[in-house]
mmCIF file of C-alpha atoms in Angstrom:
data_model
loop_
_atom_site.group_PDB
_atom_site.id
_atom_site.type_symbol
_atom_site.label_atom_id
_atom_site.label_comp_id
_atom_site.label_asym_id
_atom_site.label_seq_id
_atom_site.Cartn_x
_atom_site.Cartn_y
_atom_site.Cartn_z
ATOM 1 C CA ALA A 25 -18.333 -29.029 -14.340
ATOM 2 C CA ARG A 26 -20.242 -31.101 -11.779
ATOM 3 C CA MET A 27 -17.442 -30.715 -9.285
ATOM 4 C CA SER A 28 -17.447 -26.954 -9.744
ATOM 5 C CA GLU A 29 -21.198 -26.869 -9.140
ATOM 6 C CA SER A 30 -20.765 -29.076 -6.092
ATOM 7 C CA VAL A 31 -18.047 -26.817 -4.641
ATOM 8 C CA ASN A 32 -20.228 -23.789 -5.341
ATOM 9 C CA TYR A 33 -23.131 -25.457 -3.538
ATOM 10 C CA TYR A 34 -21.005 -26.262 -0.493
ATOM 11 C CA MET A 35 -19.539 -22.755 -0.459
ATOM 12 C CA ARG A 36 -23.078 -21.352 -0.403
ATOM 13 C CA LEU A 37 -24.113 -23.845 2.282
ATOM 14 C CA ASN A 38 -21.050 -22.865 4.288
ATOM 15 C CA LEU A 39 -21.860 -19.160 3.945
ATOM 16 C CA PHE A 40 -25.475 -19.878 4.924
ATOM 17 C CA LEU A 41 -24.106 -20.976 8.298
ATOM 18 C CA ALA A 42 -20.992 -18.805 8.626
ATOM 19 C CA ILE A 43 -22.480 -15.381 7.853
ATOM 20 C CA PRO A 44 -25.203 -15.444 10.536
ATOM 21 C CA ALA A 45 -22.764 -17.024 13.002
ATOM 22 C CA ALA A 46 -20.187 -14.309 12.315
ATOM 23 C CA LEU A 47 -22.744 -11.501 12.531
ATOM 24 C CA GLY A 48 -24.157 -12.902 15.756
ATOM 25 C CA LEU A 49 -20.677 -13.296 17.200
ATOM 26 C CA TYR A 50 -19.840 -9.732 16.191
ATOM 27 C CA VAL A 51 -22.970 -8.216 17.719
ATOM 28 C CA LEU A 52 -23.005 -10.379 20.837
ATOM 29 C CA ALA A 53 -19.253 -10.317 21.479
ATOM 30 C CA LEU A 54 -19.416 -8.287 24.679
ATOM 31 C CA PRO A 55 -22.324 -10.189 26.282
ATOM 32 C CA ILE A 56 -20.641 -13.503 25.423
ATOM 33 C CA VAL A 57 -17.352 -12.387 26.967
ATOM 34 C CA GLU A 58 -19.113 -11.017 30.037
ATOM 35 C CA VAL A 59 -21.005 -14.263 30.628
ATOM 36 C CA LEU A 60 -17.930 -16.428 30.155
ATOM 37 C CA PHE A 61 -15.219 -14.376 31.861
ATOM 38 C CA MET A 62 -16.556 -11.519 34.044
ATOM 39 C CA ARG A 63 -15.510 -12.773 37.453
ATOM 40 C CA GLY A 64 -12.454 -12.597 39.631
ATOM 41 C CA ASN A 65 -9.768 -10.278 38.302
ATOM 42 C CA PHE A 66 -11.350 -9.956 34.825
ATOM 43 C CA SER A 67 -12.449 -6.314 34.633
ATOM 44 C CA SER A 68 -14.858 -4.575 32.285
ATOM 45 C CA ILE A 69 -11.857 -3.105 30.425
ATOM 46 C CA ASP A 70 -10.571 -6.651 29.893
ATOM 47 C CA ALA A 71 -14.026 -7.643 28.646
ATOM 48 C CA GLN A 72 -14.063 -4.729 26.165
ATOM 49 C CA SER A 73 -10.614 -5.669 24.855
ATOM 50 C CA THR A 74 -11.513 -9.336 24.545
ATOM 51 C CA ALA A 75 -14.795 -8.468 22.805
ATOM 52 C CA SER A 76 -12.978 -6.310 20.248
ATOM 53 C CA VAL A 77 -10.670 -9.233 19.428
ATOM 54 C CA LEU A 78 -13.676 -11.568 19.201
ATOM 55 C CA ARG A 79 -15.345 -9.174 16.739
ATOM 56 C CA ILE A 80 -12.313 -9.337 14.456
ATOM 57 C CA TYR A 81 -12.243 -13.122 14.764
ATOM 58 C CA SER A 82 -15.871 -13.226 13.602
ATOM 59 C CA VAL A 83 -14.677 -12.087 10.158
ATOM 60 C CA LEU A 84 -11.971 -14.739 10.285
ATOM 61 C CA LEU A 85 -14.708 -17.336 10.794
ATOM 62 C CA ILE A 86 -16.089 -16.651 7.321
ATOM 63 C CA ALA A 87 -12.707 -16.598 5.575
ATOM 64 C CA ALA A 88 -11.375 -19.732 7.262
ATOM 65 C CA SER A 89 -14.522 -21.772 6.670
ATOM 66 C CA CYS A 90 -14.630 -20.836 2.974
ATOM 67 C CA GLY A 91 -10.951 -21.647 2.625
ATOM 68 C CA ARG A 92 -11.564 -25.068 4.121
ATOM 69 C CA VAL A 93 -14.196 -25.875 1.474
ATOM 70 C CA LEU A 94 -11.875 -24.749 -1.326
ATOM 71 C CA VAL A 95 -8.840 -26.631 -0.022
ATOM 72 C CA SER A 96 -10.870 -29.846 0.002
ATOM 73 C CA ALA A 97 -11.760 -29.286 -3.659
ATOM 74 C CA TYR A 98 -8.103 -28.919 -4.604
ATOM 75 C CA TYR A 99 -7.197 -32.043 -2.641
ATOM 76 C CA ALA A 100 -9.979 -33.950 -4.435
ATOM 77 C CA VAL A 101 -8.263 -33.333 -7.785
ATOM 78 C CA LYS A 102 -4.868 -34.217 -6.276
ATOM 79 C CA ASN A 103 -3.622 -30.623 -6.410
ATOM 80 C CA THR A 104 -1.867 -30.079 -3.110
ATOM 81 C CA TRP A 105 0.735 -27.564 -4.267
ATOM 82 C CA LEU A 106 -1.712 -24.723 -4.985
ATOM 83 C CA PRO A 107 -3.333 -24.662 -1.510
ATOM 84 C CA ALA A 108 0.128 -24.987 0.047
ATOM 85 C CA THR A 109 1.474 -22.126 -2.084
ATOM 86 C CA ALA A 110 -1.549 -19.931 -1.323
ATOM 87 C CA SER A 111 -1.205 -20.695 2.392
ATOM 88 C CA GLY A 112 2.505 -19.928 2.248
ATOM 89 C CA GLY A 113 1.814 -16.593 0.572
ATOM 90 C CA ALA A 114 -0.836 -15.789 3.156
ATOM 91 C CA LEU A 115 1.592 -16.737 5.934
ATOM 92 C CA LEU A 116 4.242 -14.411 4.491
ATOM 93 C CA LEU A 117 1.663 -11.629 4.361
ATOM 94 C CA HIS A 118 0.794 -12.287 8.005
ATOM 95 C CA VAL A 119 4.457 -12.255 9.062
ATOM 96 C CA PHE A 120 4.969 -8.978 7.203
ATOM 97 C CA LEU A 121 1.772 -7.239 8.365
ATOM 98 C CA ALA A 122 1.609 -8.411 11.979
ATOM 99 C CA PRO A 123 4.445 -6.244 13.379
ATOM 100 C CA ILE A 124 3.226 -3.193 11.451
ATOM 101 C CA LEU A 125 -0.382 -3.532 12.581
ATOM 102 C CA MET A 126 0.638 -4.427 16.139
ATOM 103 C CA LYS A 127 2.581 -1.176 16.333
ATOM 104 C CA PHE A 128 -0.642 0.757 15.717
ATOM 105 C CA SER A 129 -3.319 -1.491 17.260
ATOM 106 C CA GLY A 130 -1.600 -3.906 19.623
ATOM 107 C CA LEU A 131 -3.336 -7.254 19.978
ATOM 108 C CA GLU A 132 -6.133 -6.184 17.630
ATOM 109 C CA GLY A 133 -3.479 -5.548 14.962
ATOM 110 C CA LEU A 134 -2.204 -9.104 15.300
ATOM 111 C CA VAL A 135 -5.717 -10.488 14.897
ATOM 112 C CA ILE A 136 -6.403 -8.179 11.933
ATOM 113 C CA SER A 137 -3.239 -9.505 10.314
ATOM 114 C CA SER A 138 -4.474 -13.082 10.790
ATOM 115 C CA CYS A 139 -7.839 -12.159 9.338
ATOM 116 C CA LEU A 140 -6.332 -10.434 6.304
ATOM 117 C CA SER A 141 -4.040 -13.364 5.599
ATOM 118 C CA ALA A 142 -6.974 -15.809 5.773
ATOM 119 C CA LEU A 143 -8.978 -13.589 3.407
ATOM 120 C CA VAL A 144 -6.059 -13.447 0.969
ATOM 121 C CA ASN A 145 -5.686 -17.231 1.143
ATOM 122 C CA THR A 146 -9.387 -17.724 0.378
ATOM 123 C CA PHE A 147 -9.376 -15.212 -2.475
ATOM 124 C CA LEU A 148 -6.273 -16.815 -4.004
ATOM 125 C CA LEU A 149 -7.911 -20.239 -3.884
ATOM 126 C CA LEU A 150 -11.068 -18.816 -5.459
ATOM 127 C CA PHE A 151 -9.119 -16.938 -8.128
ATOM 128 C CA PHE A 152 -7.140 -19.989 -9.227
ATOM 129 C CA PHE A 153 -10.117 -22.349 -9.047
ATOM 130 C CA SER A 154 -11.302 -21.368 -12.543
ATOM 131 C CA ARG A 155 -7.808 -21.736 -13.929
ATOM 132 C CA SER A 156 -6.886 -25.047 -12.358
ATOM 133 C CA ILE A 157 -10.138 -26.969 -11.866
ATOM 134 C CA HIS A 158 -13.134 -25.570 -13.768
ATOM 135 C CA ARG A 159 -15.047 -22.351 -14.324
ATOM 136 C CA PHE A 160 -16.579 -21.141 -11.068
ATOM 137 C CA ASP A 161 -19.990 -19.445 -10.991
ATOM 138 C CA PHE A 162 -19.100 -16.345 -8.973
ATOM 139 C CA PHE A 163 -22.443 -14.717 -9.758
ATOM 140 C CA LYS A 164 -24.416 -17.497 -8.057
ATOM 141 C CA LEU A 165 -22.104 -17.326 -5.034
ATOM 142 C CA ALA A 166 -22.352 -13.530 -4.843
ATOM 143 C CA LEU A 167 -26.144 -13.581 -5.158
ATOM 144 C CA SER A 168 -26.468 -16.123 -2.358
ATOM 145 C CA THR A 169 -24.014 -14.157 -0.223
ATOM 146 C CA LEU A 170 -26.109 -11.013 -0.650
ATOM 147 C CA LYS A 171 -29.233 -12.920 0.372
ATOM 148 C CA PHE A 172 -27.497 -14.267 3.466
ATOM 149 C CA LEU A 173 -26.179 -10.800 4.337
ATOM 150 C CA PHE A 174 -29.656 -9.334 3.963
ATOM 151 C CA ALA A 175 -31.085 -11.986 6.285
ATOM 152 C CA GLY A 176 -28.163 -11.413 8.665
ATOM 153 C CA VAL A 177 -28.901 -7.694 8.795
ATOM 154 C CA GLY A 178 -32.457 -8.590 9.770
ATOM 155 C CA MET A 179 -31.082 -10.802 12.538
ATOM 156 C CA VAL A 180 -28.788 -8.020 13.765
ATOM 157 C CA GLY A 181 -31.695 -5.573 13.753
ATOM 158 C CA THR A 182 -33.790 -8.012 15.768
ATOM 159 C CA LEU A 183 -30.959 -8.443 18.279
ATOM 160 C CA GLN A 184 -30.632 -4.669 18.617
ATOM 161 C CA ILE A 185 -34.383 -4.259 19.183
ATOM 162 C CA TYR A 186 -34.332 -7.080 21.729
ATOM 163 C CA ALA A 187 -31.400 -5.492 23.567
ATOM 164 C CA SER A 188 -33.220 -2.145 23.617
ATOM 165 C CA LEU A 189 -36.351 -3.796 25.007
ATOM 166 C CA LEU A 190 -34.338 -5.510 27.727
ATOM 167 C CA GLU A 191 -32.678 -2.209 28.605
ATOM 168 C CA PHE A 192 -36.042 -0.414 28.622
ATOM 169 C CA SER A 193 -37.632 -3.024 30.885
ATOM 170 C CA GLY A 194 -34.720 -2.836 33.313
ATOM 171 C CA VAL A 195 -33.642 -6.454 33.029
#
């Protein structure tokens, strides 16, 4: 029971950091790409394409970081087969989805496939946590996630207002 509470705490702590980071990365994708790469032969079309991939990767940031916390919990109880099986299933999903999504969306489809497979991996680890380790308090995790999302929306709104003020002032 204490381990389950500890994992829940670290999942919430992880989401406290990952959600604002992902939202900021999503909103600021184009300015980040422009600052880092807009020189030489890198055109504005290249920057738009790279920013769209970075936006998809921002979702992957949340899924991968949560999966990392859960995998450590399974390893702590000497259960290595479940994370490996979940990862294998997620890999098979990625191998199956990637060509289909790439046909419709190109590079973005490949990244979406990676993101979906990481989300499936995380959800499988969460689903089996209650069955293999101990009951998991999903309500506490969901409540904290909603709080972090609400704060993140405030951050995104502030970034949008700031960008509008910069545009208005001509900077």
